[in-house]
Amino acid sequence: MDKLIITAAICGAEVKKNQNENIPYSVEEIAHEAESAYNAGASIIHLHVRKEDGTPTQDLNVFKTCIDAIKEKCGDVIIQPSTGGAVGMSDDERLNPIKLLPEMASLDCGTLNFGGSDIFVNTEDTIIYFADKMKQLNIKPEIEVFDKGMIDTAFRICREGHIKAPLQFNFVMGIRGGISATLRDLAFMKDSIPHDSTYTVTGVGRHQFTMAAMAMSSGGNVRVGFEDNIYIEKGVLAKSNGEMVEKVVRMAKEIGRDIASPNEAREILQLGRSNK
Ligand code: KMH
Ligand code: ZN
């Protein structure tokens, strides 16, 4: 098996300090959380940013300031801005951070009920619009899938030339409205992607570490972080993203899976190769 790539989704758009006071909002807090995850073994930072009061934003300047601050503290870490942003944002607002030419960015491949009464809208036109922009800028999309049909959409747009293999998937499992976080569904998702693809598993909420265990033992990669879960164990709030990454590193050590450095992750994911 390849070395394990750990992504830290350090902030997200939805979770707030009243749920866990350690959720980062300011540039300093975001950079500090990225550093804690990087020092613990994360090679990718999946990045959302906030206004000072915690409101999610896709403002270009806020992204730039945060990315600069993270680079200063974390040197070679891979920064993967979100183009999902928050529910209700316009397509062009969501796309803002790709103007900073990151190596990767998220590409959400379908619409779903999102955690209750919200709808996270990604029409096929939106997906193709985002994919074409990323292709022009040679940014590798991480294909965010919340259900199996989104894998099929990714195939279709790949066949049509909007994204290029090898594809990198992130299976987000356990969100209300999306696929459940079970071994059966992970096997289904994993068996549904092309053999030359790579995949990461994001278990939402209480599923975070059980899905991490399944992902790392089946050859997949792992995402953890405050975006997806605020607890380090049942009833105990996590102190930092670093604490969650450390737990994944301990689990990987126990089963003999080495951790990828950022440069090793670049090799495995084939970042920086032509997207055309
Ligand atoms: N905040 C969600 C609505 C992504 O980063 O691409 C979308 C999201 C996915 O978090
Ligand atoms: Zn996200």
Short mmCIF file of C-alpha atoms and ligand atoms in Angstrom, two decimals:
data_model
loop_
_atom_site.label_atom_id
_atom_site.label_comp_id
_atom_site.label_asym_id
_atom_site.label_seq_id
_atom_site.Cartn_x
_atom_site.Cartn_y
_atom_site.Cartn_z
CA MET A 1 0.00 0.00 0.00
CA ASP A 2 1.07 3.57 -0.60
CA LYS A 3 1.88 5.70 2.39
CA LEU A 4 -1.15 7.20 4.13
CA ILE A 5 -2.11 10.73 3.13
CA ILE A 6 -3.83 12.58 5.97
CA THR A 7 -5.95 15.59 5.15
CA ALA A 8 -6.94 17.99 7.91
CA ALA A 9 -10.18 19.89 7.28
CA ILE A 10 -9.34 22.42 9.94
CA CYS A 11 -12.30 24.77 9.99
CA GLY A 12 -15.21 24.09 7.63
CA ALA A 13 -18.02 26.53 7.04
CA GLU A 14 -20.76 25.37 9.38
CA VAL A 15 -19.34 24.51 12.78
CA LYS A 16 -19.16 27.31 15.36
CA LYS A 17 -17.26 28.21 18.53
CA ASN A 18 -20.41 27.67 20.60
CA GLN A 19 -20.09 23.98 19.69
CA ASN A 20 -16.34 23.81 20.35
CA GLU A 21 -14.39 26.92 21.35
CA ASN A 22 -11.33 25.64 19.50
CA ILE A 23 -12.89 26.11 16.05
CA PRO A 24 -10.62 28.64 14.29
CA TYR A 25 -12.05 31.86 12.83
CA SER A 26 -9.25 34.45 12.59
CA VAL A 27 -6.24 34.21 10.30
CA GLU A 28 -4.01 33.54 13.32
CA GLU A 29 -6.30 30.79 14.62
CA ILE A 30 -6.57 29.18 11.20
CA ALA A 31 -2.78 29.22 10.70
CA HIS A 32 -2.26 27.86 14.22
CA GLU A 33 -4.69 24.98 13.58
CA ALA A 34 -3.04 24.21 10.24
CA GLU A 35 0.33 24.11 11.99
CA SER A 36 -0.93 21.74 14.68
CA ALA A 37 -2.28 19.37 12.01
CA TYR A 38 0.88 19.60 9.90
CA ASN A 39 3.17 18.98 12.86
CA ALA A 40 1.11 15.91 13.75
CA GLY A 41 1.40 14.43 10.22
CA ALA A 42 -1.17 16.00 7.91
CA SER A 43 0.11 16.59 4.39
CA ILE A 44 -3.01 18.36 3.04
CA ILE A 45 -4.97 21.21 4.59
CA HIS A 46 -8.54 21.42 3.24
CA LEU A 47 -9.27 25.09 3.72
CA HIS A 48 -12.37 27.15 4.39
CA VAL A 49 -12.03 30.64 5.80
CA ARG A 50 -14.16 32.86 8.01
CA LYS A 51 -14.81 36.48 8.81
CA GLU A 52 -13.71 37.53 12.30
CA ASP A 53 -17.22 36.80 13.65
CA GLY A 54 -17.14 33.25 12.27
CA THR A 55 -19.31 33.78 9.18
CA PRO A 56 -18.02 31.67 6.29
CA THR A 57 -16.59 33.66 3.37
CA GLN A 58 -14.97 32.94 0.01
CA ASP A 59 -13.36 36.40 -0.03
CA LEU A 60 -10.19 36.29 -2.08
CA ASN A 61 -8.20 38.50 0.29
CA VAL A 62 -9.10 36.44 3.33
CA PHE A 63 -8.04 33.28 1.49
CA LYS A 64 -4.78 34.92 0.42
CA THR A 65 -3.95 36.09 3.91
CA CYS A 66 -4.73 32.67 5.39
CA ILE A 67 -2.78 30.77 2.73
CA ASP A 68 0.25 33.04 3.21
CA ALA A 69 0.07 32.56 6.98
CA ILE A 70 -0.23 28.77 6.63
CA LYS A 71 2.69 28.62 4.19
CA GLU A 72 4.82 30.57 6.61
CA LYS A 73 4.16 28.08 9.41
CA CYS A 74 3.87 24.84 7.42
CA GLY A 75 6.36 25.24 4.55
CA ASP A 76 5.62 22.47 2.10
CA VAL A 77 2.07 21.47 3.13
CA ILE A 78 -0.46 21.07 0.30
CA ILE A 79 -3.24 23.62 0.60
CA GLN A 80 -6.58 22.61 -0.88
CA PRO A 81 -9.09 25.48 -0.78
CA SER A 82 -12.78 24.64 -0.78
CA THR A 83 -14.88 25.60 -3.78
CA GLY A 84 -17.90 24.30 -1.88
CA GLY A 85 -17.89 27.31 0.42
CA ALA A 86 -21.18 27.43 2.30
CA VAL A 87 -24.74 26.67 1.25
CA GLY A 88 -26.28 29.58 -0.68
CA MET A 89 -23.09 31.14 -2.09
CA SER A 90 -22.94 31.91 -5.82
CA ASP A 91 -20.76 29.87 -8.16
CA ASP A 92 -18.35 32.72 -8.83
CA GLU A 93 -18.03 33.49 -5.14
CA ARG A 94 -17.24 29.84 -4.45
CA LEU A 95 -14.59 29.78 -7.19
CA ASN A 96 -12.67 32.80 -5.85
CA PRO A 97 -9.81 30.89 -4.17
CA ILE A 98 -8.72 29.15 -7.38
CA LYS A 99 -7.48 32.56 -8.54
CA LEU A 100 -4.62 32.00 -6.10
CA LEU A 101 -3.51 28.96 -8.13
CA PRO A 102 -3.49 26.31 -5.41
CA GLU A 103 -2.19 22.84 -6.31
CA MET A 104 -5.60 21.32 -5.57
CA ALA A 105 -9.16 22.45 -4.86
CA SER A 106 -12.35 20.63 -3.96
CA LEU A 107 -14.89 19.89 -6.71
CA ASP A 108 -18.32 18.88 -5.40
CA CYS A 109 -19.95 16.50 -7.86
CA GLY A 110 -23.64 16.63 -7.02
CA THR A 111 -26.55 18.21 -5.17
CA LEU A 112 -27.81 16.87 -1.83
CA ASN A 113 -29.92 17.60 1.20
CA PHE A 114 -27.28 18.93 3.53
CA GLY A 115 -27.57 18.15 7.20
CA GLY A 116 -31.26 18.98 7.66
CA SER A 117 -33.18 21.71 5.87
CA ASP A 118 -30.38 23.01 3.61
CA ILE A 119 -29.73 22.00 0.03
CA PHE A 120 -26.14 22.08 -1.23
CA VAL A 121 -26.63 22.85 -4.92
CA ASN A 122 -24.18 21.60 -7.54
CA THR A 123 -25.92 21.30 -10.90
CA GLU A 124 -24.07 19.59 -13.71
CA ASP A 125 -23.54 23.01 -15.33
CA THR A 126 -21.90 24.26 -12.14
CA ILE A 127 -19.70 21.17 -11.85
CA ILE A 128 -18.51 21.49 -15.44
CA TYR A 129 -17.95 25.24 -15.07
CA PHE A 130 -15.76 24.63 -12.00
CA ALA A 131 -13.95 21.67 -13.61
CA ASP A 132 -13.09 23.62 -16.76
CA LYS A 133 -11.72 26.54 -14.76
CA MET A 134 -9.54 24.20 -12.69
CA LYS A 135 -8.33 22.48 -15.84
CA GLN A 136 -7.34 25.79 -17.42
CA LEU A 137 -5.30 26.66 -14.32
CA ASN A 138 -3.78 23.16 -13.92
CA ILE A 139 -5.36 22.72 -10.46
CA LYS A 140 -6.05 19.11 -9.49
CA PRO A 141 -9.66 18.69 -8.37
CA GLU A 142 -10.44 16.57 -5.36
CA ILE A 143 -13.80 15.11 -6.30
CA GLU A 144 -16.11 15.41 -3.30
CA VAL A 145 -18.76 12.71 -3.40
CA PHE A 146 -21.56 12.41 -0.89
CA ASP A 147 -23.30 9.55 -2.71
CA LYS A 148 -22.59 6.94 -5.39
CA GLY A 149 -24.28 8.84 -8.25
CA MET A 150 -21.71 11.59 -7.82
CA ILE A 151 -18.98 9.10 -8.76
CA ASP A 152 -20.91 8.43 -11.98
CA THR A 153 -21.13 12.16 -12.66
CA ALA A 154 -17.36 12.41 -12.21
CA PHE A 155 -16.87 9.60 -14.77
CA ARG A 156 -19.13 11.31 -17.22
CA ILE A 157 -17.34 14.63 -17.02
CA CYS A 158 -14.02 12.79 -17.21
CA ARG A 159 -15.10 11.03 -20.41
CA GLU A 160 -16.18 14.40 -21.78
CA GLY A 161 -12.73 15.83 -21.04
CA HIS A 162 -13.53 18.23 -18.20
CA ILE A 163 -11.35 16.42 -15.64
CA LYS A 164 -8.39 14.16 -16.19
CA ALA A 165 -7.39 10.77 -14.71
CA PRO A 166 -5.99 9.72 -12.33
CA LEU A 167 -8.91 11.00 -10.27
CA GLN A 168 -8.71 11.78 -6.56
CA PHE A 169 -11.99 11.18 -4.71
CA ASN A 170 -13.07 12.17 -1.24
CA PHE A 171 -15.93 9.97 0.00
CA VAL A 172 -17.83 12.04 2.55
CA MET A 173 -19.81 9.47 4.54
CA GLY A 174 -22.33 9.87 7.31
CA ILE A 175 -23.68 13.33 6.56
CA ARG A 176 -27.44 13.67 6.91
CA GLY A 177 -28.67 13.53 3.32
CA GLY A 178 -25.70 11.59 1.93
CA ILE A 179 -24.42 8.02 1.92
CA SER A 180 -24.18 6.28 5.30
CA ALA A 181 -20.88 5.63 7.07
CA THR A 182 -20.72 1.84 6.90
CA LEU A 183 -18.24 -0.76 5.71
CA ARG A 184 -20.72 -1.96 3.09
CA ASP A 185 -21.08 1.49 1.58
CA LEU A 186 -17.34 2.16 1.67
CA ALA A 187 -16.75 -1.11 -0.23
CA PHE A 188 -19.41 -0.05 -2.76
CA MET A 189 -17.82 3.37 -3.28
CA LYS A 190 -14.28 2.03 -3.46
CA ASP A 191 -15.26 -0.69 -5.96
CA SER A 192 -17.00 1.91 -8.11
CA ILE A 193 -13.97 4.06 -8.94
CA PRO A 194 -11.35 3.34 -11.62
CA HIS A 195 -8.31 1.35 -10.50
CA ASP A 196 -5.88 4.17 -11.14
CA SER A 197 -7.83 6.53 -8.84
CA THR A 198 -6.94 7.46 -5.29
CA TYR A 199 -9.48 8.01 -2.54
CA THR A 200 -9.80 9.62 0.83
CA VAL A 201 -12.52 8.84 3.36
CA THR A 202 -14.20 11.45 5.52
CA GLY A 203 -16.36 10.00 8.27
CA VAL A 204 -18.69 12.66 9.60
CA GLY A 205 -19.35 13.17 13.32
CA ARG A 206 -19.12 10.04 15.45
CA HIS A 207 -18.08 8.06 12.38
CA GLN A 208 -14.80 9.92 11.97
CA PHE A 209 -12.38 7.44 13.49
CA THR A 210 -14.22 4.21 12.60
CA MET A 211 -14.25 5.28 8.94
CA ALA A 212 -10.58 6.31 9.26
CA ALA A 213 -9.78 2.76 10.42
CA MET A 214 -11.64 1.26 7.45
CA ALA A 215 -10.02 3.67 5.01
CA MET A 216 -6.47 3.12 6.17
CA SER A 217 -6.82 -0.66 6.20
CA SER A 218 -8.36 -0.78 2.71
CA GLY A 219 -5.64 1.28 1.03
CA GLY A 220 -7.44 4.60 1.16
CA ASN A 221 -6.45 7.89 2.71
CA VAL A 222 -8.02 9.70 5.65
CA ARG A 223 -9.51 13.11 6.34
CA VAL A 224 -10.19 14.36 9.85
CA GLY A 225 -10.71 17.78 11.38
CA PHE A 226 -13.16 20.22 12.89
CA GLU A 227 -15.06 20.58 9.60
CA ASP A 228 -16.30 17.02 10.01
CA ASN A 229 -16.23 16.30 13.74
CA ILE A 230 -15.64 18.21 16.97
CA TYR A 231 -14.97 15.28 19.34
CA ILE A 232 -11.77 13.35 19.97
CA GLU A 233 -13.75 10.56 21.63
CA LYS A 234 -17.31 10.07 22.80
CA GLY A 235 -18.34 13.12 24.85
CA VAL A 236 -14.88 14.73 24.81
CA LEU A 237 -14.38 17.81 22.65
CA ALA A 238 -11.19 17.86 20.58
CA LYS A 239 -8.60 20.44 21.62
CA SER A 240 -7.17 20.87 18.15
CA ASN A 241 -6.94 19.44 14.67
CA GLY A 242 -3.49 18.24 15.65
CA GLU A 243 -4.99 16.06 18.35
CA MET A 244 -7.25 14.37 15.78
CA VAL A 245 -4.39 13.88 13.30
CA GLU A 246 -2.23 12.41 16.10
CA LYS A 247 -4.93 9.84 16.79
CA VAL A 248 -4.99 8.81 13.11
CA VAL A 249 -1.19 8.56 13.08
CA ARG A 250 -1.29 6.27 16.15
CA MET A 251 -3.92 4.07 14.49
CA ALA A 252 -1.85 3.86 11.29
CA LYS A 253 1.29 2.95 13.23
CA GLU A 254 -0.55 0.10 14.92
CA ILE A 255 -1.43 -1.44 11.57
CA GLY A 256 1.94 -0.70 9.98
CA ARG A 257 0.91 2.00 7.49
CA ASP A 258 3.51 4.73 7.13
CA ILE A 259 2.50 8.38 6.85
CA ALA A 260 3.12 10.34 3.64
CA SER A 261 4.99 13.63 3.81
CA PRO A 262 3.57 16.47 1.67
CA ASN A 263 6.06 15.71 -1.11
CA GLU A 264 5.21 12.01 -1.00
CA ALA A 265 1.53 12.96 -1.18
CA ARG A 266 2.30 15.12 -4.24
CA GLU A 267 3.86 12.06 -5.92
CA ILE A 268 0.99 9.72 -5.00
CA LEU A 269 -1.65 12.19 -6.18
CA GLN A 270 0.40 13.24 -9.20
CA LEU A 271 0.06 16.91 -8.42
CA GLY A 272 1.63 19.45 -10.72
CA ARG A 273 1.44 17.18 -13.78
CA SER A 274 -0.34 18.61 -16.76
CA ASN A 275 -4.09 18.61 -16.37
CA LYS A 276 -4.69 19.19 -20.08
N1 KMH B 1 -19.66 23.54 3.37
C1 KMH B 1 -20.33 22.65 2.49
C2 KMH B 1 -21.61 23.26 2.01
C3 KMH B 1 -16.26 21.49 0.01
O1 KMH B 1 -15.49 21.99 0.81
O2 KMH B 1 -16.03 21.43 -1.19
C4 KMH B 1 -19.52 22.24 1.33
C5 KMH B 1 -18.20 21.69 1.60
C6 KMH B 1 -17.58 20.92 0.48
O3 KMH B 1 -17.60 21.84 2.62
ZN ZN B 2 -15.09 21.61 2.89
#
